[in-house]
Amino acid sequence: MRSLLALVLGFSAVACGGQVSTNTESGTGGLCSEAVGGLTIEVDRRGILSAAGEFDAVIIGVEKNRLVLDTCSPAADCVAYEANVTITGPRVDLSAIPKGAYVHVTYELQPTGWGSPNKRVVVQSKFDWAGDKNPAATGDAILVAASDGYDGAPSVAFPFTLGRAKLSCPATGDSCRYYARYAYELSTGAHRIAKTVVPMGQTETLDVAGTGGGAYMLNVTNLRSYESKCTDDYWNWSWFAVYTPKGV
């Protein structure tokens, strides 16, 4: 089997012949919970959808599913250059992300060869921009990271490791749906010893040791992480993480 990738819920439901639900199986402690969907991730600049790339910006607007950004450097004399990072899917809420933060956006896109491409985005705080100190004082915190399709962590420097653990869950009668289920295993800190397990459909909070802005929290949600036996169905991996100030 080639690399395991993910796709948006609409295609996954068609490929596997049915919709997923949020029910959990009895006697499994929630580890064998079911997928709740996928993500749609888009980055646009002046209304034009972007291919893979990266850029600096300041957050000028925060909505539940969208960050509005100005890419005009504070050192430049230019008209506001608006960009948007839009992430839609079950349980996504970006409203805790601080307005005014200087950020670096990294957007990755990988064609699948069949169906929609895999996408992921990371919006990470910057200490300063063009010599101007970050007014949000969020240091180098990850403000949001989202992935739909890739089975590992983003290629940028990341404050936690992201691995997978195969669960001892029975395959469903239709193995094209859940042949094997996985949980994400997350770990932070210098030694990467303690692991936080996040099964499908669940959210766990990581205490992250940030730099400059101090410690912060990341709420990490696993939307789906499973293998099926459907033809050309390798895309069932989807998760997101959202910043929360410590103590909130």
Coordinates of N, CA and C in Angstrom, one line a residue, residues 4-179:
L4 N -0.2 6.4 3.3 CA -1.5 6.7 3.7 C -1.8 8.2 3.7
L5 N -2.9 8.6 3.0 CA -3.2 10.0 2.9 C -4.7 10.1 3.3
A6 N -5.1 11.4 3.4 CA -6.5 11.6 3.8 C -7.2 12.5 2.7
L7 N -8.5 12.5 2.8 CA -9.4 13.3 1.9 C -10.5 13.8 2.7
V8 N -11.2 14.8 2.1 CA -12.3 15.4 2.8 C -13.4 14.4 2.9
L9 N -14.3 14.6 3.9 CA -15.4 13.7 4.3 C -16.2 13.3 3.1
G10 N -16.6 14.2 2.3 CA -17.5 13.9 1.2 C -17.0 12.8 0.3
F11 N -15.7 12.8 -0.1 CA -15.2 11.7 -0.9 C -15.1 10.4 -0.1
S12 N -14.6 10.5 1.2 CA -14.4 9.3 2.0 C -15.7 8.6 2.1
A13 N -16.8 9.3 2.3 CA -18.1 8.6 2.5 C -18.5 7.9 1.2
V14 N -18.3 8.5 0.1 CA -18.6 7.8 -1.2 C -17.7 6.6 -1.4
A15 N -16.4 6.7 -1.1 CA -15.5 5.6 -1.4 C -15.8 4.4 -0.5
C16 N -16.3 4.7 0.7 CA -16.5 3.6 1.7 C -18.0 3.2 1.7
G17 N -18.8 3.9 1.0 CA -20.2 3.4 0.8 C -21.1 3.8 2.0
G18 N -20.8 4.8 2.8 CA -21.6 5.2 3.9 C -21.1 6.3 4.7
Q19 N -21.9 6.9 5.6 CA -21.5 8.0 6.5 C -20.9 7.5 7.8
V20 N -20.0 8.3 8.4 CA -19.4 7.9 9.6 C -20.3 8.6 10.7
S21 N -20.2 8.0 12.0 CA -20.9 8.6 13.1 C -20.0 8.8 14.3
T22 N -20.5 9.4 15.3 CA -19.7 9.7 16.5 C -19.9 8.7 17.6
N23 N -20.6 7.6 17.4 CA -20.9 6.6 18.4 C -19.6 5.9 18.8
T24 N -19.5 5.4 20.0 CA -18.3 4.7 20.5 C -18.8 3.2 20.8
E25 N -17.9 2.3 20.6 CA -18.2 0.9 20.9 C -18.1 0.6 22.4
S26 N -19.0 -0.1 22.9 CA -19.0 -0.4 24.4 C -17.9 -1.3 24.7
G27 N -17.3 -1.0 26.0 CA -16.2 -1.9 26.5 C -14.9 -1.5 26.0
T28 N -14.7 -0.4 25.2 CA -13.4 0.0 24.7 C -12.9 1.2 25.3
G29 N -13.6 1.8 26.2 CA -13.1 3.1 26.8 C -13.0 4.2 25.9
G30 N -13.7 4.2 24.8 CA -13.7 5.2 23.8 C -12.6 5.1 22.8
L31 N -11.6 4.2 23.0 CA -10.5 4.1 22.0 C -11.0 3.6 20.6
C32 N -12.1 2.9 20.6 CA -12.6 2.4 19.3 C -13.7 3.3 18.8
S33 N -13.6 4.6 19.1 CA -14.6 5.6 18.7 C -14.5 5.7 17.1
E34 N -15.5 6.3 16.5 CA -15.6 6.4 15.1 C -15.1 7.8 14.6
A35 N -14.8 7.9 13.3 CA -14.4 9.1 12.7 C -15.6 10.1 12.7
V36 N -15.3 11.4 12.7 CA -16.3 12.4 12.7 C -16.2 13.3 11.5
G37 N -15.3 13.0 10.5 CA -15.3 13.8 9.3 C -13.9 14.2 8.9
G38 N -13.7 15.1 8.0 CA -12.5 15.6 7.6 C -12.4 17.1 7.6
L39 N -11.4 17.7 7.0 CA -11.2 19.1 7.0 C -11.1 19.7 5.6
T40 N -11.6 20.9 5.4 CA -11.4 21.6 4.2 C -10.4 22.8 4.6
I41 N -9.3 22.8 3.9 CA -8.2 23.8 4.3 C -7.9 24.6 3.0
E42 N -8.1 25.9 3.2 CA -7.8 26.8 2.0 C -7.0 28.0 2.5
V43 N -6.0 28.4 1.7 CA -5.3 29.7 1.9 C -5.4 30.5 0.6
D44 N -5.9 31.7 0.8 CA -6.0 32.6 -0.4 C -5.4 33.9 -0.1
R45 N -4.9 34.6 -1.2 CA -4.3 35.9 -1.1 C -5.0 36.8 -2.1
R46 N -5.7 37.8 -1.6 CA -6.5 38.7 -2.5 C -7.5 37.9 -3.3
G47 N -8.1 36.9 -2.6 CA -9.2 36.1 -3.2 C -8.7 35.0 -4.1
I48 N -7.4 34.9 -4.4 CA -6.9 33.8 -5.3 C -6.4 32.7 -4.4
L49 N -6.9 31.5 -4.6 CA -6.4 30.4 -3.8 C -4.9 30.1 -4.1
S50 N -4.2 29.8 -3.0 CA -2.8 29.7 -3.1 C -2.4 28.2 -3.3
A51 N -1.3 28.0 -3.9 CA -0.6 26.7 -3.9 C 0.3 26.7 -2.7
A52 N 1.1 25.6 -2.6 CA 1.9 25.5 -1.4 C 2.9 26.7 -1.3
G53 N 3.2 27.2 -0.1 CA 4.1 28.3 0.0 C 4.1 28.8 1.5
E54 N 4.8 29.9 1.7 CA 4.8 30.4 3.1 C 5.0 31.9 3.0
F55 N 4.5 32.6 4.0 CA 4.6 34.1 4.1 C 4.4 34.6 5.5
D56 N 4.8 35.8 5.7 CA 4.6 36.5 7.0 C 3.3 37.4 7.0
A57 N 2.7 37.6 8.1 CA 1.5 38.4 8.1 C 1.2 38.8 9.6
V58 N 0.2 39.7 9.7 CA -0.4 40.0 11.0 C -1.9 39.6 11.0
I59 N -2.4 39.1 12.1 CA -3.8 38.7 12.1 C -4.6 39.9 12.4
I60 N -5.5 40.3 11.4 CA -6.3 41.4 11.6 C -7.8 41.1 11.8
G61 N -8.1 39.8 11.7 CA -9.5 39.4 12.0 C -9.5 37.9 12.4
V62 N -10.4 37.6 13.3 CA -10.5 36.2 13.8 C -11.9 35.8 13.8
E63 N -12.3 34.7 13.1 CA -13.6 34.2 13.0 C -13.5 32.7 13.4
K64 N -14.7 32.1 13.6 CA -14.7 30.7 14.0 C -13.9 29.8 13.1
N65 N -14.0 30.0 11.8 CA -13.3 29.1 10.8 C -12.3 29.9 9.9
R66 N -12.0 31.1 10.3 CA -11.1 31.9 9.4 C -10.3 32.9 10.1
L67 N -9.0 33.0 9.7 CA -8.1 34.0 10.1 C -7.9 35.0 8.9
V68 N -8.1 36.3 9.2 CA -7.9 37.3 8.1 C -6.6 37.9 8.4
L69 N -5.7 38.0 7.4 CA -4.3 38.4 7.6 C -4.0 39.6 6.7
D70 N -3.1 40.4 7.2 CA -2.5 41.5 6.4 C -1.0 41.1 6.1
T71 N -0.6 41.0 4.9 CA 0.7 40.6 4.6 C 1.7 41.8 4.3
C72 N 1.2 43.0 4.5 CA 2.0 44.1 4.3 C 3.0 44.3 5.5
S73 N 4.2 44.3 5.3 CA 5.2 44.4 6.4 C 5.1 45.7 7.2
P74 N 5.3 45.7 8.5 CA 5.2 47.0 9.2 C 6.3 47.9 8.8
A75 N 7.4 47.4 8.1 CA 8.5 48.2 7.7 C 8.2 48.8 6.3
A76 N 7.1 48.4 5.7 CA 6.8 48.8 4.3 C 5.7 49.9 4.3
D77 N 5.7 50.7 3.2 CA 4.7 51.7 3.0 C 3.8 51.1 1.9
C78 N 2.8 50.3 2.3 CA 2.0 49.7 1.3 C 0.5 49.6 1.8
V79 N -0.4 49.4 0.9 CA -1.8 49.2 1.2 C -1.9 47.8 1.8
A80 N -2.9 47.6 2.7 CA -3.1 46.3 3.3 C -3.3 45.2 2.2
Y81 N -2.6 44.1 2.4 CA -2.6 43.0 1.4 C -3.3 41.9 2.1
E82 N -4.5 41.7 1.9 CA -5.3 40.7 2.6 C -5.1 39.3 2.2
A83 N -5.0 38.4 3.1 CA -5.0 37.0 2.9 C -5.9 36.3 3.9
N84 N -6.3 35.1 3.6 CA -7.2 34.3 4.5 C -6.7 32.9 4.7
V85 N -6.8 32.4 5.9 CA -6.6 31.0 6.2 C -7.9 30.5 6.7
T86 N -8.5 29.6 5.9 CA -9.9 29.1 6.2 C -9.8 27.6 6.5
I87 N -10.3 27.2 7.7 CA -10.3 25.8 8.1 C -11.7 25.4 8.5
T88 N -12.3 24.5 7.8 CA -13.7 24.1 8.1 C -13.8 22.6 8.3
G89 N -14.6 22.2 9.3 CA -14.7 20.8 9.6 C -15.3 20.7 11.0
P90 N -15.7 19.5 11.4 CA -16.3 19.3 12.7 C -15.4 19.8 13.9
R91 N -16.0 20.6 14.8 CA -15.4 21.1 16.0 C -14.3 22.1 15.8
V92 N -14.1 22.6 14.6 CA -13.1 23.6 14.4 C -13.6 25.0 15.0
D93 N -12.8 25.6 15.8 CA -13.1 26.9 16.4 C -11.8 27.7 16.6
L94 N -11.6 28.7 15.8 CA -10.3 29.5 15.9 C -10.5 30.7 16.7
S95 N -11.6 30.9 17.4 CA -11.9 32.2 18.1 C -10.9 32.5 19.2
A96 N -10.2 31.6 19.8 CA -9.3 31.9 20.9 C -7.9 32.4 20.4
I97 N -7.7 32.4 19.1 CA -6.4 32.9 18.5 C -6.4 34.4 18.6
P98 N -5.3 34.9 19.2 CA -5.2 36.4 19.4 C -5.1 37.2 18.2
K99 N -6.0 38.2 18.1 CA -5.9 39.2 17.0 C -4.7 40.1 17.2
G100 N -4.0 40.5 16.2 CA -2.9 41.3 16.3 C -1.5 40.6 16.3
A101 N -1.5 39.3 16.4 CA -0.3 38.5 16.4 C 0.4 38.6 15.1
Y102 N 1.8 38.7 15.1 CA 2.6 38.5 13.9 C 2.8 37.0 13.8
V103 N 2.6 36.5 12.5 CA 2.7 35.1 12.3 C 3.4 34.7 11.0
H104 N 3.9 33.5 11.0 CA 4.4 32.9 9.8 C 3.5 31.8 9.3
V105 N 3.0 31.8 8.1 CA 2.1 30.8 7.6 C 2.8 29.9 6.7
T106 N 2.7 28.6 6.9 CA 3.3 27.6 6.0 C 2.1 26.7 5.5
Y107 N 2.0 26.6 4.2 CA 0.9 25.9 3.6 C 1.5 24.8 2.6
E108 N 1.1 23.6 2.9 CA 1.6 22.5 2.0 C 0.4 21.8 1.3
L109 N 0.7 21.4 0.1 CA -0.3 20.7 -0.7 C 0.4 19.6 -1.5
Q110 N -0.2 18.4 -1.5 CA 0.3 17.2 -2.1 C -0.7 16.5 -3.0
P111 N -0.6 16.5 -4.3 CA -1.5 15.8 -5.1 C -1.6 14.3 -4.7
T112 N -2.8 13.7 -4.8 CA -2.9 12.3 -4.5 C -2.8 11.4 -5.8
G113 N -3.0 12.0 -6.9 CA -3.0 11.3 -8.1 C -4.4 10.8 -8.5
W114 N -5.3 10.9 -7.5 CA -6.7 10.5 -7.7 C -7.5 11.2 -6.6
G115 N -8.4 12.1 -7.0 CA -9.2 12.8 -6.0 C -8.5 14.1 -5.6
S116 N -9.0 14.7 -4.6 CA -8.5 16.0 -4.1 C -7.1 15.8 -3.5
P117 N -6.3 16.9 -3.5 CA -5.0 16.9 -2.9 C -5.1 16.9 -1.4
N118 N -4.0 16.4 -0.8 CA -3.8 16.5 0.7 C -3.3 17.9 1.0
K119 N -3.8 18.4 2.1 CA -3.5 19.8 2.5 C -3.1 19.9 4.0
R120 N -2.2 20.8 4.3 CA -2.0 21.1 5.7 C -1.5 22.5 5.8
V121 N -1.8 23.2 7.0 CA -1.3 24.5 7.2 C -0.9 24.7 8.6
V122 N 0.1 25.5 8.9 CA 0.6 25.9 10.2 C 0.7 27.4 10.3
V123 N 0.0 28.0 11.3 CA 0.2 29.4 11.5 C 0.9 29.5 12.9
Q124 N 2.1 30.0 12.8 CA 3.0 30.1 14.0 C 3.3 31.5 14.3
S125 N 3.2 31.9 15.6 CA 3.6 33.2 16.0 C 5.1 33.5 15.8
K126 N 5.4 34.8 15.6 CA 6.7 35.3 15.4 C 7.1 36.3 16.5
F127 N 8.3 36.2 17.0 CA 8.8 37.2 18.0 C 8.7 38.6 17.5
D128 N 9.0 38.8 16.2 CA 9.0 40.2 15.7 C 8.9 40.0 14.2
W129 N 8.6 41.2 13.5 CA 8.5 41.2 12.1 C 9.1 42.5 11.6
A130 N 10.1 42.4 10.8 CA 10.9 43.5 10.3 C 11.3 44.4 11.4
G131 N 11.8 43.8 12.5 CA 12.3 44.6 13.6 C 11.2 45.1 14.6
D132 N 9.9 44.9 14.3 CA 8.8 45.4 15.1 C 8.4 44.2 16.0
K133 N 8.4 44.4 17.3 CA 8.0 43.4 18.3 C 6.6 43.0 18.1
N134 N 6.3 41.7 18.3 CA 5.0 41.1 18.2 C 4.1 41.7 19.2
P135 N 3.0 42.5 18.9 CA 2.2 43.1 19.9 C 1.4 42.1 20.7
A136 N 1.2 40.9 20.2 CA 0.4 39.9 20.9 C 1.2 39.2 22.0
A137 N 2.6 39.3 21.9 CA 3.5 38.7 22.9 C 3.2 37.2 23.0
T138 N 3.1 36.5 21.9 CA 2.8 35.1 21.8 C 4.1 34.3 21.5
G139 N 5.2 34.9 21.5 CA 6.5 34.2 21.3 C 6.4 33.4 20.0
D140 N 6.8 32.1 20.1 CA 6.9 31.3 18.9 C 5.7 30.2 18.9
A141 N 4.7 30.5 19.6 CA 3.6 29.5 19.8 C 2.9 29.1 18.4
I142 N 2.6 27.9 18.3 CA 1.7 27.4 17.2 C 0.3 27.9 17.5
L143 N -0.2 28.7 16.7 CA -1.6 29.2 16.9 C -2.6 28.3 16.3
V144 N -2.4 27.7 15.2 CA -3.2 26.7 14.6 C -2.4 25.9 13.6
A145 N -2.7 24.6 13.7 CA -2.1 23.6 12.7 C -3.3 22.7 12.3
A146 N -3.4 22.4 11.0 CA -4.4 21.5 10.6 C -3.9 20.7 9.4
S147 N -4.3 19.4 9.4 CA -3.8 18.5 8.4 C -5.0 17.6 7.9
D148 N -5.1 17.5 6.6 CA -6.1 16.6 6.0 C -5.4 15.8 4.9
G149 N -5.0 14.6 5.2 CA -4.3 13.8 4.1 C -3.0 13.3 4.5
Y150 N -2.2 14.0 5.2 CA -0.8 13.6 5.6 C -0.9 12.8 6.9
D151 N -0.1 11.7 6.9 CA -0.2 10.8 8.1 C 0.9 11.2 9.1
G152 N 1.6 12.3 9.0 CA 2.6 12.7 10.0 C 2.5 14.1 10.3
A153 N 3.4 14.7 11.1 CA 3.4 16.1 11.5 C 3.9 16.9 10.3
P154 N 3.6 18.2 10.3 CA 4.1 19.1 9.2 C 5.6 19.1 9.2
S155 N 6.1 19.6 8.1 CA 7.6 19.6 7.9 C 8.3 20.7 8.6
V156 N 7.5 21.7 9.1 CA 8.1 22.8 9.8 C 8.4 22.3 11.2
A157 N 9.3 23.1 11.9 CA 9.6 22.8 13.3 C 8.3 22.8 14.1
F158 N 8.2 21.8 15.0 CA 6.9 21.6 15.7 C 7.2 21.3 17.1
P159 N 6.3 21.8 18.0 CA 6.5 21.6 19.5 C 6.1 20.2 20.0
F160 N 5.6 19.4 19.2 CA 5.3 18.0 19.7 C 5.5 17.0 18.5
T161 N 5.8 15.8 18.9 CA 5.9 14.7 18.0 C 4.5 14.2 17.7
L162 N 4.3 13.6 16.5 CA 3.0 13.1 16.2 C 3.2 11.7 15.6
G163 N 2.8 10.7 16.3 CA 2.9 9.3 15.8 C 1.5 8.6 15.8
R164 N 1.5 7.4 15.5 CA 0.3 6.6 15.4 C 0.4 5.3 16.2
A165 N -0.7 4.9 16.8 CA -0.7 3.6 17.6 C -1.9 2.9 17.1
K166 N -1.6 1.7 16.5 CA -2.7 0.8 16.1 C -3.5 0.3 17.3
L167 N -4.8 0.4 17.2 CA -5.7 0.0 18.3 C -6.2 -1.4 18.2
S168 N -6.5 -2.1 19.3 CA -7.0 -3.5 19.2 C -8.5 -3.4 19.1
C169 N -9.0 -2.8 18.0 CA -10.4 -2.7 17.7 C -10.8 -3.7 16.7
P170 N -11.9 -4.3 16.8 CA -12.4 -5.3 15.8 C -12.7 -4.5 14.5
A171 N -12.4 -5.2 13.4 CA -12.8 -4.6 12.1 C -14.3 -4.6 12.0
T172 N -14.9 -3.6 11.3 CA -16.3 -3.6 11.1 C -16.7 -4.7 10.1
G173 N -18.0 -5.0 10.1 CA -18.4 -6.1 9.2 C -18.1 -5.7 7.7
D174 N -18.1 -4.5 7.4 CA -17.7 -4.0 6.1 C -16.3 -3.5 6.3
S175 N -15.3 -4.3 6.1 CA -13.9 -3.9 6.3 C -13.4 -2.8 5.4
C176 N -14.2 -2.5 4.4 CA -13.9 -1.3 3.6 C -14.0 0.0 4.4
R177 N -14.7 -0.1 5.5 CA -14.9 1.1 6.4 C -13.8 1.2 7.4
Y178 N -13.8 0.3 8.4 CA -12.8 0.4 9.4 C -12.1 -1.0 9.4
Y179 N -11.1 -1.1 8.6 CA -10.2 -2.4 8.7 C -9.3 -2.3 9.9

